[in-house]
Amino acid sequence: MRFEGADSGTVRPGGRTARVRAAVLQATGDALAEHGFAPLDLADIARRAEVGKTTVYRRWGTVTRLVADLLLDMAEQSLPRTETGSLFGDLKANARLVQRTLADPRQGALFKAVIAAATCDAKTAEALHRFYDIRVKEWAPCVQQAIDRGEVPEDTDVHEVIRAVSAPLYYRLLTSGESIDEAAADRAAEAAATAARAGAYLRGV
Amino acid sequence: MRFEGADSGTVRPGGRTARVRAAVLQATGDALAEHGFAPLDLADIARRAEVGKTTVYRRWGTVTRLVADLLLDMAEQSLPRTETGSLFGDLKANARLVQRTLADPRQGALFKAVIAAATCDAKTAEALHRFYDIRVKEWAPCVQQAIDRGEVPEDTDVHEVIRAVSAPLYYRLLTSGESIDEAAADRAAEAAATAARAGAYLRGV
DNA sequence: CCGTTAACGAAACTGGAGTCCCGTTATGAG
DNA sequence: CTCATAACGGGACTCCAGTTTCGTTAACGG
């Protein structure tokens, strides 16, 4: 009886074992940088959808193309923007909306997965970019209103301010284990509003 | 001869075709939310590394565990922090470092892929979180110095300020097609510094 | 330097993802 | 309503990722 399994390489970690590890890690980096992450099973999706798997393979072919179509679908369902009368209030409403979405177990996992999928395929990435462009454009007017009120400098890049609200929440979702709570949302909104008022998002300077 | 392929479903898009699409998209969302994104071929990695594929399967087993090990390796190689004497200068140095990394084709693709991999597996996610914790902790002292100089409020969350610098750059990498240029880095640093000085990153308030 | 055995790797095997074939269903034009 | 055919779906087939087996190589304690 031989026990190697998960702890193989722990007893004699030097020499060949170390060289193998280095070579494999190098190759992993290369492979990931080149192909990215490969797709999920379409047969399983057909089963869940109670649809012939031939149909799924014929119409979409790969998971990445399927996800691109899903993003197209998601982009069509838009949520109404709320107006509060102040930049901070509007950004906070936006931040809370994003926070609720990412904190929801199913939605949060879905957004993570969709972003991961876009990592592997150019068409899917394009669909993801279009999705966020639409969402950002939907909220940008609140920054324009702040410009009109004289709250922020004239030539502020309105889209960049909206992105600045979401960025910390997505960064936390992807790179940290901490939960996306309301405090994080409010902090993101406050930071973006403060920086915008101070002229940190001037365009093309 | 039958032509269906990619444009199947375009001639008769109503009725059954539409129902199939809805069911499949629903199932795709469910599958992604549950399993996330599945792994890449280990046999290919063994070939690249010029190592027996049995060895790779025995020592790592899955791509996600392999990526977790890669992250452990990446966490060990740290870059020295530069000190400029002002919060904005230090944050700008950090932002430029992140910017150069993400803008580099291989490194940028690698980071995208690693984040995608962490999306699918708890252990890999933990390894990713540890990686970023280390990086953040490495730069946090520059914010502490700014506190000591009286540049930012006493009870500022120093880690959160560092994260605020990276967040917009990663957000752009993942959700937008635009390149990560120096202007973006400088804007991220300026926004974070401004918000920090204004007390947007106070801890636990 | 020697011996034990951890770790590697070639080759044969297997299960299921992805493809192909062809009959069935039902859309939408006339 | 009718008909041509777009689109679906069951089932057989293929091929390769992942597993198992077993012989070979070399790490490291003495």
Tab-separated table of C-alpha atoms (C1' of nucleotides) in Angstrom:
chain	number	residue	atom	x	y	z
A	1	MET	CA	0.000	0.000	0.000
A	2	ARG	CA	1.382	3.414	-1.000
A	3	PHE	CA	0.259	6.778	0.382
A	4	GLU	CA	1.133	9.673	-1.883
A	5	GLY	CA	-2.014	11.617	-2.749
A	6	ALA	CA	-2.182	15.173	-1.477
A	7	ASP	CA	0.970	15.174	0.647
A	8	SER	CA	3.290	13.848	-2.027
A	9	GLY	CA	6.475	15.885	-2.034
A	10	THR	CA	6.533	16.648	1.685
A	11	VAL	CA	9.031	14.017	2.838
A	12	ARG	CA	11.796	14.609	0.272
A	13	PRO	CA	11.117	18.162	-0.834
A	14	GLY	CA	14.586	18.859	-2.255
A	15	GLY	CA	16.267	17.975	-5.523
A	16	ARG	CA	13.998	16.578	-8.202
A	17	THR	CA	10.789	17.307	-6.288
A	18	ALA	CA	11.686	21.008	-6.088
A	19	ARG	CA	12.685	21.138	-9.777
A	20	VAL	CA	9.397	19.521	-10.789
A	21	ARG	CA	7.461	22.056	-8.744
A	22	ALA	CA	9.289	24.997	-10.324
A	23	ALA	CA	8.787	23.641	-13.863
A	24	VAL	CA	5.102	22.955	-13.284
A	25	LEU	CA	4.404	26.353	-11.717
A	26	GLN	CA	6.165	28.067	-14.626
A	27	ALA	CA	4.087	26.051	-17.120
A	28	THR	CA	0.911	26.844	-15.185
A	29	GLY	CA	1.613	30.549	-15.386
A	30	ASP	CA	2.267	30.289	-19.120
A	31	ALA	CA	-0.859	28.235	-19.761
A	32	LEU	CA	-3.062	30.580	-17.721
A	33	ALA	CA	-1.635	33.662	-19.407
A	34	GLU	CA	-2.194	32.136	-22.837
A	35	HIS	CA	-5.553	30.363	-22.632
A	36	GLY	CA	-7.045	31.677	-19.427
A	37	PHE	CA	-9.609	29.476	-17.767
A	38	ALA	CA	-11.422	26.737	-19.709
A	39	PRO	CA	-15.158	26.247	-19.771
A	40	LEU	CA	-17.782	24.330	-17.794
A	41	ASP	CA	-19.878	21.378	-18.947
A	42	LEU	CA	-22.612	22.128	-21.486
A	43	ALA	CA	-24.217	18.720	-21.047
A	44	ASP	CA	-24.930	19.617	-17.425
A	45	ILE	CA	-26.559	22.869	-18.475
A	46	ALA	CA	-28.742	21.028	-20.995
A	47	ARG	CA	-29.833	18.633	-18.255
A	48	ARG	CA	-30.719	21.499	-15.902
A	49	ALA	CA	-32.602	23.311	-18.638
A	50	GLU	CA	-34.391	20.066	-19.605
A	51	VAL	CA	-33.322	20.616	-23.174
A	52	GLY	CA	-31.502	18.332	-25.613
A	53	LYS	CA	-27.748	18.756	-25.298
A	54	THR	CA	-27.474	18.739	-29.090
A	55	THR	CA	-29.489	21.960	-29.076
A	56	VAL	CA	-27.161	23.662	-26.622
A	57	TYR	CA	-24.061	22.595	-28.551
A	58	ARG	CA	-25.598	23.685	-31.850
A	59	ARG	CA	-26.824	27.097	-30.715
A	60	TRP	CA	-23.969	28.149	-28.452
A	61	GLY	CA	-21.155	25.640	-28.823
A	62	THR	CA	-19.027	26.813	-25.901
A	63	VAL	CA	-19.687	28.049	-22.379
A	64	THR	CA	-18.021	31.378	-23.102
A	65	ARG	CA	-20.427	32.081	-25.972
A	66	LEU	CA	-23.325	31.048	-23.748
A	67	VAL	CA	-22.171	33.444	-21.042
A	68	ALA	CA	-21.889	36.193	-23.651
A	69	ASP	CA	-25.558	35.618	-24.472
A	70	LEU	CA	-26.428	35.628	-20.773
A	71	LEU	CA	-24.719	39.012	-20.432
A	72	LEU	CA	-26.735	40.320	-23.371
A	73	ASP	CA	-29.843	39.218	-21.498
A	74	MET	CA	-28.673	40.783	-18.234
A	75	ALA	CA	-27.882	44.073	-19.963
A	76	GLU	CA	-31.495	44.365	-21.102
A	77	GLN	CA	-32.913	44.225	-17.579
A	78	SER	CA	-32.101	47.614	-16.122
A	79	LEU	CA	-32.917	48.950	-12.688
A	80	PRO	CA	-34.251	52.493	-12.317
A	81	ARG	CA	-31.921	55.155	-10.957
A	82	THR	CA	-33.018	57.033	-7.860
A	83	GLU	CA	-32.397	60.793	-7.461
A	84	THR	CA	-31.732	62.368	-4.090
A	85	GLY	CA	-30.605	65.920	-4.940
A	86	SER	CA	-26.986	65.656	-3.799
A	87	LEU	CA	-23.987	63.923	-5.372
A	88	PHE	CA	-23.211	61.965	-2.216
A	89	GLY	CA	-26.835	60.873	-1.886
A	90	ASP	CA	-27.001	59.680	-5.497
A	91	LEU	CA	-23.660	57.878	-5.324
A	92	LYS	CA	-24.703	56.276	-2.054
A	93	ALA	CA	-27.905	55.006	-3.688
A	94	ASN	CA	-25.796	53.529	-6.491
A	95	ALA	CA	-23.300	52.006	-4.074
A	96	ARG	CA	-26.071	50.432	-2.018
A	97	LEU	CA	-27.598	48.939	-5.178
A	98	VAL	CA	-24.282	47.392	-6.200
A	99	GLN	CA	-23.677	46.267	-2.617
A	100	ARG	CA	-27.019	44.484	-2.402
A	101	THR	CA	-26.364	42.742	-5.705
A	102	LEU	CA	-22.878	41.541	-4.828
A	103	ALA	CA	-23.813	40.576	-1.266
A	104	ASP	CA	-26.666	38.364	-2.486
A	105	PRO	CA	-25.307	34.779	-2.586
A	106	ARG	CA	-26.629	33.828	-6.002
A	107	GLN	CA	-26.079	37.201	-7.683
A	108	GLY	CA	-22.625	37.617	-6.164
A	109	ALA	CA	-21.515	34.176	-7.335
A	110	LEU	CA	-23.004	34.840	-10.754
A	111	PHE	CA	-21.135	38.115	-11.187
A	112	LYS	CA	-17.884	36.490	-10.081
A	113	ALA	CA	-18.369	33.661	-12.574
A	114	VAL	CA	-19.328	35.962	-15.419
A	115	ILE	CA	-16.238	38.076	-14.847
A	116	ALA	CA	-14.146	34.901	-14.752
A	117	ALA	CA	-15.702	33.746	-18.019
A	118	ALA	CA	-14.922	37.075	-19.692
A	119	THR	CA	-11.303	36.434	-18.747
A	120	CYS	CA	-11.106	33.521	-21.221
A	121	ASP	CA	-12.775	34.755	-24.348
A	122	ALA	CA	-12.654	37.997	-26.317
A	123	LYS	CA	-16.316	37.960	-27.390
A	124	THR	CA	-17.467	37.306	-23.840
A	125	ALA	CA	-15.193	40.092	-22.591
A	126	GLU	CA	-16.754	42.434	-25.118
A	127	ALA	CA	-20.243	41.486	-23.920
A	128	LEU	CA	-19.158	42.152	-20.316
A	129	HIS	CA	-17.710	45.544	-21.231
A	130	ARG	CA	-20.958	46.457	-22.995
A	131	PHE	CA	-22.933	45.409	-19.914
A	132	TYR	CA	-20.913	47.698	-17.645
A	133	ASP	CA	-20.911	50.536	-20.182
A	134	ILE	CA	-24.699	50.441	-20.106
A	135	ARG	CA	-24.857	50.406	-16.317
A	136	VAL	CA	-22.334	53.232	-16.007
A	137	LYS	CA	-24.121	55.357	-18.632
A	138	GLU	CA	-27.380	54.861	-16.735
A	139	TRP	CA	-25.939	56.471	-13.593
A	140	ALA	CA	-23.616	59.060	-15.137
A	141	PRO	CA	-26.341	61.758	-15.336
A	142	CYS	CA	-26.259	62.159	-11.560
A	143	VAL	CA	-22.679	63.373	-11.822
A	144	GLN	CA	-23.638	65.708	-14.674
A	145	GLN	CA	-26.328	67.173	-12.407
A	146	ALA	CA	-23.682	67.731	-9.729
A	147	ILE	CA	-21.606	69.603	-12.322
A	148	ASP	CA	-24.653	71.731	-13.212
A	149	ARG	CA	-25.183	72.500	-9.516
A	150	GLY	CA	-21.523	73.524	-9.278
A	151	GLU	CA	-20.781	70.742	-6.802
A	152	VAL	CA	-17.919	69.298	-8.866
A	153	PRO	CA	-15.541	70.860	-11.449
A	154	GLU	CA	-16.722	71.508	-15.001
A	155	ASP	CA	-14.668	68.979	-16.962
A	156	THR	CA	-15.045	66.008	-14.635
A	157	ASP	CA	-15.144	62.606	-16.344
A	158	VAL	CA	-18.638	61.610	-15.237
A	159	HIS	CA	-18.243	57.926	-16.126
A	160	GLU	CA	-15.049	57.634	-14.138
A	161	VAL	CA	-16.825	58.859	-10.995
A	162	ILE	CA	-19.490	56.149	-11.313
A	163	ARG	CA	-16.809	53.508	-11.875
A	164	ALA	CA	-14.978	54.770	-8.790
A	165	VAL	CA	-18.016	53.910	-6.675
A	166	SER	CA	-18.216	50.295	-7.864
A	167	ALA	CA	-14.484	49.616	-8.002
A	168	PRO	CA	-13.818	49.106	-4.271
A	169	LEU	CA	-16.856	46.836	-3.938
A	170	TYR	CA	-15.821	44.609	-6.842
A	171	TYR	CA	-12.218	44.642	-5.643
A	172	ARG	CA	-13.385	43.411	-2.279
A	173	LEU	CA	-15.630	40.759	-3.861
A	174	LEU	CA	-12.764	39.330	-5.890
A	175	THR	CA	-9.624	39.761	-3.825
A	176	SER	CA	-10.817	39.648	-0.225
A	177	GLY	CA	-12.909	37.287	1.828
A	178	GLU	CA	-14.645	40.069	3.733
A	179	SER	CA	-18.354	40.590	3.202
A	180	ILE	CA	-19.646	43.473	1.110
A	181	ASP	CA	-21.618	45.370	3.727
A	182	GLU	CA	-23.430	48.700	3.769
A	183	ALA	CA	-20.515	50.380	5.517
A	184	ALA	CA	-18.253	49.464	2.589
A	185	ALA	CA	-20.835	50.842	0.157
A	186	ASP	CA	-21.146	54.128	2.038
A	187	ARG	CA	-17.374	54.486	2.284
A	188	ALA	CA	-17.032	53.911	-1.471
A	189	ALA	CA	-19.683	56.545	-2.193
A	190	GLU	CA	-18.147	59.046	0.202
A	191	ALA	CA	-14.632	58.556	-1.158
A	192	ALA	CA	-15.816	58.964	-4.749
A	193	ALA	CA	-17.874	62.070	-3.936
A	194	THR	CA	-15.012	63.683	-1.996
A	195	ALA	CA	-12.442	62.940	-4.711
A	196	ALA	CA	-14.810	64.161	-7.430
A	197	ARG	CA	-15.439	67.471	-5.612
A	198	ALA	CA	-11.668	67.914	-5.222
A	199	GLY	CA	-11.204	67.454	-8.974
A	200	ALA	CA	-9.524	64.049	-8.969
A	201	TYR	CA	-11.549	62.895	-11.984
A	202	LEU	CA	-10.860	65.652	-14.492
A	203	ARG	CA	-10.881	64.316	-18.030
A	204	GLY	CA	-7.763	64.158	-20.200
A	205	VAL	CA	-5.490	66.159	-17.911
B	1	MET	CA	-26.822	19.685	-46.500
B	2	ARG	CA	-27.954	21.583	-43.411
B	3	PHE	CA	-26.632	24.922	-42.222
B	4	GLU	CA	-27.396	25.615	-38.580
B	5	GLY	CA	-24.199	26.237	-36.663
B	6	ALA	CA	-23.811	29.672	-35.116
B	7	ASP	CA	-26.900	31.331	-36.573
B	8	SER	CA	-29.386	28.707	-35.512
B	9	GLY	CA	-32.384	30.380	-33.990
B	10	THR	CA	-32.279	33.540	-36.117
B	11	VAL	CA	-34.945	32.659	-38.702
B	12	ARG	CA	-37.681	31.489	-36.353
B	13	PRO	CA	-36.805	33.188	-33.090
B	14	GLY	CA	-40.291	32.920	-31.529
B	15	GLY	CA	-42.102	30.144	-29.724
B	16	ARG	CA	-40.018	27.128	-28.845
B	17	THR	CA	-36.726	28.772	-29.800
B	18	ALA	CA	-37.340	31.598	-27.336
B	19	ARG	CA	-38.446	29.193	-24.598
B	20	VAL	CA	-35.313	27.116	-25.083
B	21	ARG	CA	-33.144	30.208	-24.844
B	22	ALA	CA	-34.828	31.327	-21.613
B	23	ALA	CA	-34.505	27.869	-20.024
B	24	VAL	CA	-30.865	27.524	-21.027
B	25	LEU	CA	-29.877	30.994	-19.809
B	26	GLN	CA	-31.593	30.316	-16.488
B	27	ALA	CA	-29.725	27.000	-16.162
B	28	THR	CA	-26.454	28.703	-17.092
B	29	GLY	CA	-26.895	31.263	-14.347
B	30	ASP	CA	-27.680	28.513	-11.829
B	31	ALA	CA	-24.711	26.387	-12.886
B	32	LEU	CA	-22.308	29.333	-12.764
B	33	ALA	CA	-23.576	30.466	-9.379
B	34	GLU	CA	-23.186	26.938	-8.004
B	35	HIS	CA	-19.982	25.597	-9.492
B	36	GLY	CA	-18.324	28.674	-10.910
B	37	PHE	CA	-15.871	28.056	-13.688
B	38	ALA	CA	-14.285	24.645	-14.231
B	39	PRO	CA	-10.577	24.032	-14.638
B	40	LEU	CA	-8.072	23.834	-17.477
B	41	ASP	CA	-6.216	20.780	-18.767
B	42	LEU	CA	-3.509	19.385	-16.458
B	43	ALA	CA	-2.134	17.111	-19.203
B	44	ASP	CA	-1.231	20.214	-21.202
B	45	ILE	CA	0.574	21.696	-18.225
B	46	ALA	CA	2.555	18.472	-17.748
B	47	ARG	CA	3.561	18.600	-21.430
B	48	ARG	CA	4.710	22.225	-21.135
B	49	ALA	CA	6.660	21.486	-17.970
B	50	GLU	CA	8.168	18.363	-19.561
B	51	VAL	CA	7.018	16.355	-16.599
B	52	GLY	CA	4.960	13.167	-16.407
B	53	LYS	CA	1.271	13.947	-16.230
B	54	THR	CA	0.865	11.318	-13.502
B	55	THR	CA	3.090	13.472	-11.311
B	56	VAL	CA	0.970	16.564	-11.830
B	57	TYR	CA	-2.243	14.680	-11.108
B	58	ARG	CA	-0.747	13.056	-8.023
B	59	ARG	CA	0.751	16.194	-6.506
B	60	TRP	CA	-1.937	18.730	-7.329
B	61	GLY	CA	-4.935	16.879	-8.690
B	62	THR	CA	-6.878	19.886	-9.949
B	63	VAL	CA	-6.036	23.153	-11.659
B	64	THR	CA	-7.482	25.164	-8.790
B	65	ARG	CA	-5.149	23.525	-6.277
B	66	LEU	CA	-2.260	24.099	-8.656
B	67	VAL	CA	-3.152	27.764	-8.909
B	68	ALA	CA	-3.339	27.960	-5.137
B	69	ASP	CA	0.259	26.732	-5.030
B	70	LEU	CA	1.239	29.235	-7.708
B	71	LEU	CA	-0.216	32.008	-5.550
B	72	LEU	CA	1.794	30.786	-2.580
B	73	ASP	CA	4.874	31.069	-4.768
B	74	MET	CA	3.912	34.535	-5.985
B	75	ALA	CA	3.298	35.752	-2.455
B	76	GLU	CA	6.877	34.920	-1.521
B	77	GLN	CA	8.388	37.172	-4.169
B	78	SER	CA	7.824	40.657	-2.842
B	79	LEU	CA	8.846	43.954	-4.381
B	80	PRO	CA	10.443	46.648	-2.224
B	81	ARG	CA	8.357	49.670	-1.292
B	82	THR	CA	9.663	53.100	-2.252
B	83	GLU	CA	9.293	56.082	0.095
B	84	THR	CA	8.819	59.608	-1.192
B	85	GLY	CA	7.926	61.620	1.892
B	86	SER	CA	4.325	62.487	1.011
B	87	LEU	CA	1.172	60.355	1.024
B	88	PHE	CA	0.351	61.210	-2.575
B	89	GLY	CA	3.910	60.399	-3.674
B	90	ASP	CA	3.880	57.029	-1.934
B	91	LEU	CA	0.429	56.084	-3.213
B	92	LYS	CA	1.460	57.152	-6.702
B	93	ALA	CA	4.512	54.877	-6.510
B	94	ASN	CA	2.244	52.029	-5.470
B	95	ALA	CA	-0.296	52.786	-8.189
B	96	ARG	CA	2.427	52.892	-10.851
B	97	LEU	CA	3.764	49.535	-9.664
B	98	VAL	CA	0.319	47.931	-9.906
B	99	GLN	CA	-0.260	49.667	-13.236
B	100	ARG	CA	2.951	48.315	-14.765
B	101	THR	CA	2.099	44.824	-13.574
B	102	LEU	CA	-1.449	44.809	-14.932
B	103	ALA	CA	-0.471	46.528	-18.189
B	104	ASP	CA	2.179	43.909	-18.945
B	105	PRO	CA	0.565	41.371	-21.311
B	106	ARG	CA	1.732	38.224	-19.555
B	107	GLN	CA	1.372	39.504	-15.998
B	108	GLY	CA	-1.987	41.110	-16.713
B	109	ALA	CA	-3.350	37.892	-18.223
B	110	LEU	CA	-1.926	35.896	-15.347
B	111	PHE	CA	-3.587	38.050	-12.714
B	112	LYS	CA	-6.902	37.888	-14.546
B	113	ALA	CA	-6.663	34.096	-14.735
B	114	VAL	CA	-5.649	33.701	-11.117
B	115	ILE	CA	-8.578	35.814	-9.969
B	116	ALA	CA	-10.863	33.744	-12.199
B	117	ALA	CA	-9.487	30.545	-10.696
B	118	ALA	CA	-10.090	31.821	-7.164
B	119	THR	CA	-13.714	32.255	-8.193
B	120	CYS	CA	-14.178	28.474	-8.444
B	121	ASP	CA	-12.528	27.062	-5.371
B	122	ALA	CA	-12.477	28.022	-1.698
B	123	LYS	CA	-8.857	26.991	-1.067
B	124	THR	CA	-7.655	28.914	-4.101
B	125	ALA	CA	-9.691	31.925	-3.005
B	126	GLU	CA	-8.057	31.734	0.411
B	127	ALA	CA	-4.603	31.671	-1.201
B	128	LEU	CA	-5.532	34.713	-3.281
B	129	HIS	CA	-6.779	36.591	-0.231
B	130	ARG	CA	-3.530	35.817	1.577
B	131	PHE	CA	-1.548	37.071	-1.409
B	132	TYR	CA	-3.337	40.415	-1.387
B	133	ASP	CA	-3.218	40.681	2.391
B	134	ILE	CA	0.554	40.425	2.183
B	135	ARG	CA	0.814	43.014	-0.573
B	136	VAL	CA	-1.498	45.411	1.250
B	137	LYS	CA	0.345	44.997	4.555
B	138	GLU	CA	3.617	45.744	2.768
B	139	TRP	CA	2.383	49.177	1.695
B	140	ALA	CA	0.193	50.098	4.657
B	141	PRO	CA	3.086	51.703	6.617
B	142	CYS	CA	3.157	54.645	4.187
B	143	VAL	CA	-0.354	55.560	5.307
B	144	GLN	CA	0.685	55.182	8.943
B	145	GLN	CA	3.540	57.616	8.268
B	146	ALA	CA	1.006	60.062	6.814
B	147	ILE	CA	-1.008	59.733	10.019
B	148	ASP	CA	2.147	60.430	12.045
B	149	ARG	CA	2.832	63.509	9.923
B	150	GLY	CA	-0.758	64.639	10.565
B	151	GLU	CA	-1.612	64.436	6.875
B	152	VAL	CA	-4.623	62.186	7.440
B	153	PRO	CA	-6.955	61.671	10.436
B	154	GLU	CA	-5.841	59.585	13.395
B	155	ASP	CA	-8.108	56.556	13.117
B	156	THR	CA	-7.876	56.007	9.364
B	157	ASP	CA	-8.045	52.373	8.221
B	158	VAL	CA	-4.593	52.187	6.625
B	159	HIS	CA	-5.268	48.953	4.711
B	160	GLU	CA	-8.413	50.336	3.183
B	161	VAL	CA	-6.480	53.283	1.723
B	162	ILE	CA	-4.019	50.958	-0.009
B	163	ARG	CA	-6.873	48.860	-1.367
B	164	ALA	CA	-8.541	52.028	-2.639
B	165	VAL	CA	-5.504	52.670	-4.854
B	166	SER	CA	-5.577	49.261	-6.530
B	167	ALA	CA	-9.346	48.922	-6.797
B	168	PRO	CA	-9.953	51.202	-9.808
B	169	LEU	CA	-7.063	49.606	-11.717
B	170	TYR	CA	-8.332	46.066	-11.157
B	171	TYR	CA	-11.882	47.165	-11.896
B	172	ARG	CA	-10.720	48.553	-15.211
B	173	LEU	CA	-8.701	45.404	-15.971
B	174	LEU	CA	-11.701	43.167	-15.430
B	175	THR	CA	-14.751	45.119	-16.549
B	176	SER	CA	-13.488	47.459	-19.243
B	177	GLY	CA	-11.501	47.066	-22.422
B	178	GLU	CA	-9.518	50.258	-21.877
B	179	SER	CA	-5.802	50.025	-21.238
B	180	ILE	CA	-4.379	50.538	-17.752
B	181	ASP	CA	-2.206	53.613	-18.368
B	182	GLU	CA	-0.173	55.877	-16.116
B	183	ALA	CA	-2.922	58.492	-16.128
B	184	ALA	CA	-5.308	55.950	-14.615
B	185	ALA	CA	-2.720	55.064	-11.973
B	186	ASP	CA	-2.140	58.699	-11.038
B	187	ARG	CA	-5.865	59.371	-10.869
B	188	ALA	CA	-6.344	56.364	-8.557
B	189	ALA	CA	-3.556	57.583	-6.269
B	190	GLU	CA	-4.847	61.137	-6.203
B	191	ALA	CA	-8.423	60.071	-5.488
B	192	ALA	CA	-7.310	57.783	-2.651
B	193	ALA	CA	-5.029	60.437	-1.126
B	194	THR	CA	-7.718	63.116	-1.324
B	195	ALA	CA	-10.406	60.884	0.172
B	196	ALA	CA	-8.024	59.700	2.918
B	197	ARG	CA	-7.125	63.294	3.889
B	198	ALA	CA	-10.846	64.149	4.008
B	199	GLY	CA	-11.421	61.243	6.401
B	200	ALA	CA	-13.346	58.918	4.094
B	201	TYR	CA	-11.504	55.849	5.378
B	202	LEU	CA	-12.078	56.137	9.125
B	203	ARG	CA	-12.230	52.712	10.721
B	204	GLY	CA	-15.406	51.287	12.181
B	205	VAL	CA	-17.480	54.476	12.065
C	1	DC	C1'	29.070	5.101	0.140
C	2	DC	C1'	24.865	2.137	0.587
C	3	DG	C1'	20.115	0.956	1.149
C	4	DT	C1'	15.460	2.218	1.835
C	5	DT	C1'	11.732	4.047	-0.138
C	6	DA	C1'	9.756	8.667	-1.689
C	7	DA	C1'	8.793	10.473	-5.871
C	8	DC	C1'	8.721	10.182	-10.782
C	9	DG	C1'	6.977	8.607	-15.327
C	10	DA	C1'	5.542	5.373	-19.303
C	11	DA	C1'	1.694	2.781	-20.763
C	12	DA	C1'	-2.738	0.812	-20.588
C	13	DC	C1'	-7.376	1.810	-19.251
C	14	DT	C1'	-11.991	4.221	-18.566
C	15	DG	C1'	-15.785	7.456	-18.390
C	16	DG	C1'	-17.972	11.138	-19.994
C	17	DA	C1'	-17.771	15.588	-22.751
C	18	DG	C1'	-18.467	16.933	-27.340
C	19	DT	C1'	-19.907	15.373	-32.260
C	20	DC	C1'	-22.718	13.244	-35.775
C	21	DC	C1'	-26.833	11.216	-37.791
C	22	DC	C1'	-31.369	11.263	-38.639
C	23	DG	C1'	-36.177	11.171	-37.304
C	24	DT	C1'	-39.743	14.396	-34.945
C	25	DT	C1'	-41.913	18.700	-33.744
C	26	DA	C1'	-43.878	23.005	-34.532
C	27	DT	C1'	-42.940	27.954	-36.467
C	28	DG	C1'	-44.496	31.257	-39.422
C	29	DA	C1'	-45.278	32.529	-44.344
C	30	DG	C1'	-48.818	32.301	-47.809
D	1	DC	C1'	-55.637	25.815	-42.766
D	2	DT	C1'	-51.595	23.953	-45.198
D	3	DC	C1'	-46.967	23.185	-46.185
D	4	DA	C1'	-41.959	23.802	-46.308
D	5	DT	C1'	-38.473	23.645	-43.415
D	6	DA	C1'	-36.203	25.725	-39.082
D	7	DA	C1'	-35.220	24.015	-34.881
D	8	DC	C1'	-35.303	20.401	-31.495
D	9	DG	C1'	-33.877	15.906	-29.382
D	10	DG	C1'	-32.712	10.866	-28.773
D	11	DG	C1'	-29.078	7.765	-29.464
D	12	DA	C1'	-24.783	6.029	-31.300
D	13	DC	C1'	-20.025	7.222	-31.772
D	14	DT	C1'	-15.382	9.329	-30.938
D	15	DC	C1'	-11.671	11.024	-28.523
D	16	DC	C1'	-9.121	12.639	-24.829
D	17	DA	C1'	-8.842	14.225	-19.846
D	18	DG	C1'	-8.207	11.945	-15.731
D	19	DT	C1'	-7.107	7.322	-13.286
D	20	DT	C1'	-4.711	3.149	-12.245
D	21	DT	C1'	-0.734	0.061	-12.464
D	22	DC	C1'	3.701	-0.922	-11.997
D	23	DG	C1'	8.538	-0.481	-13.056
D	24	DT	C1'	12.487	3.140	-12.668
D	25	DT	C1'	15.095	6.877	-10.608
D	26	DA	C1'	17.124	9.410	-7.101
D	27	DA	C1'	16.635	11.876	-2.279
D	28	DC	C1'	18.534	11.628	2.113
D	29	DG	C1'	19.440	9.170	6.648
D	30	DG	C1'	22.861	6.144	8.377
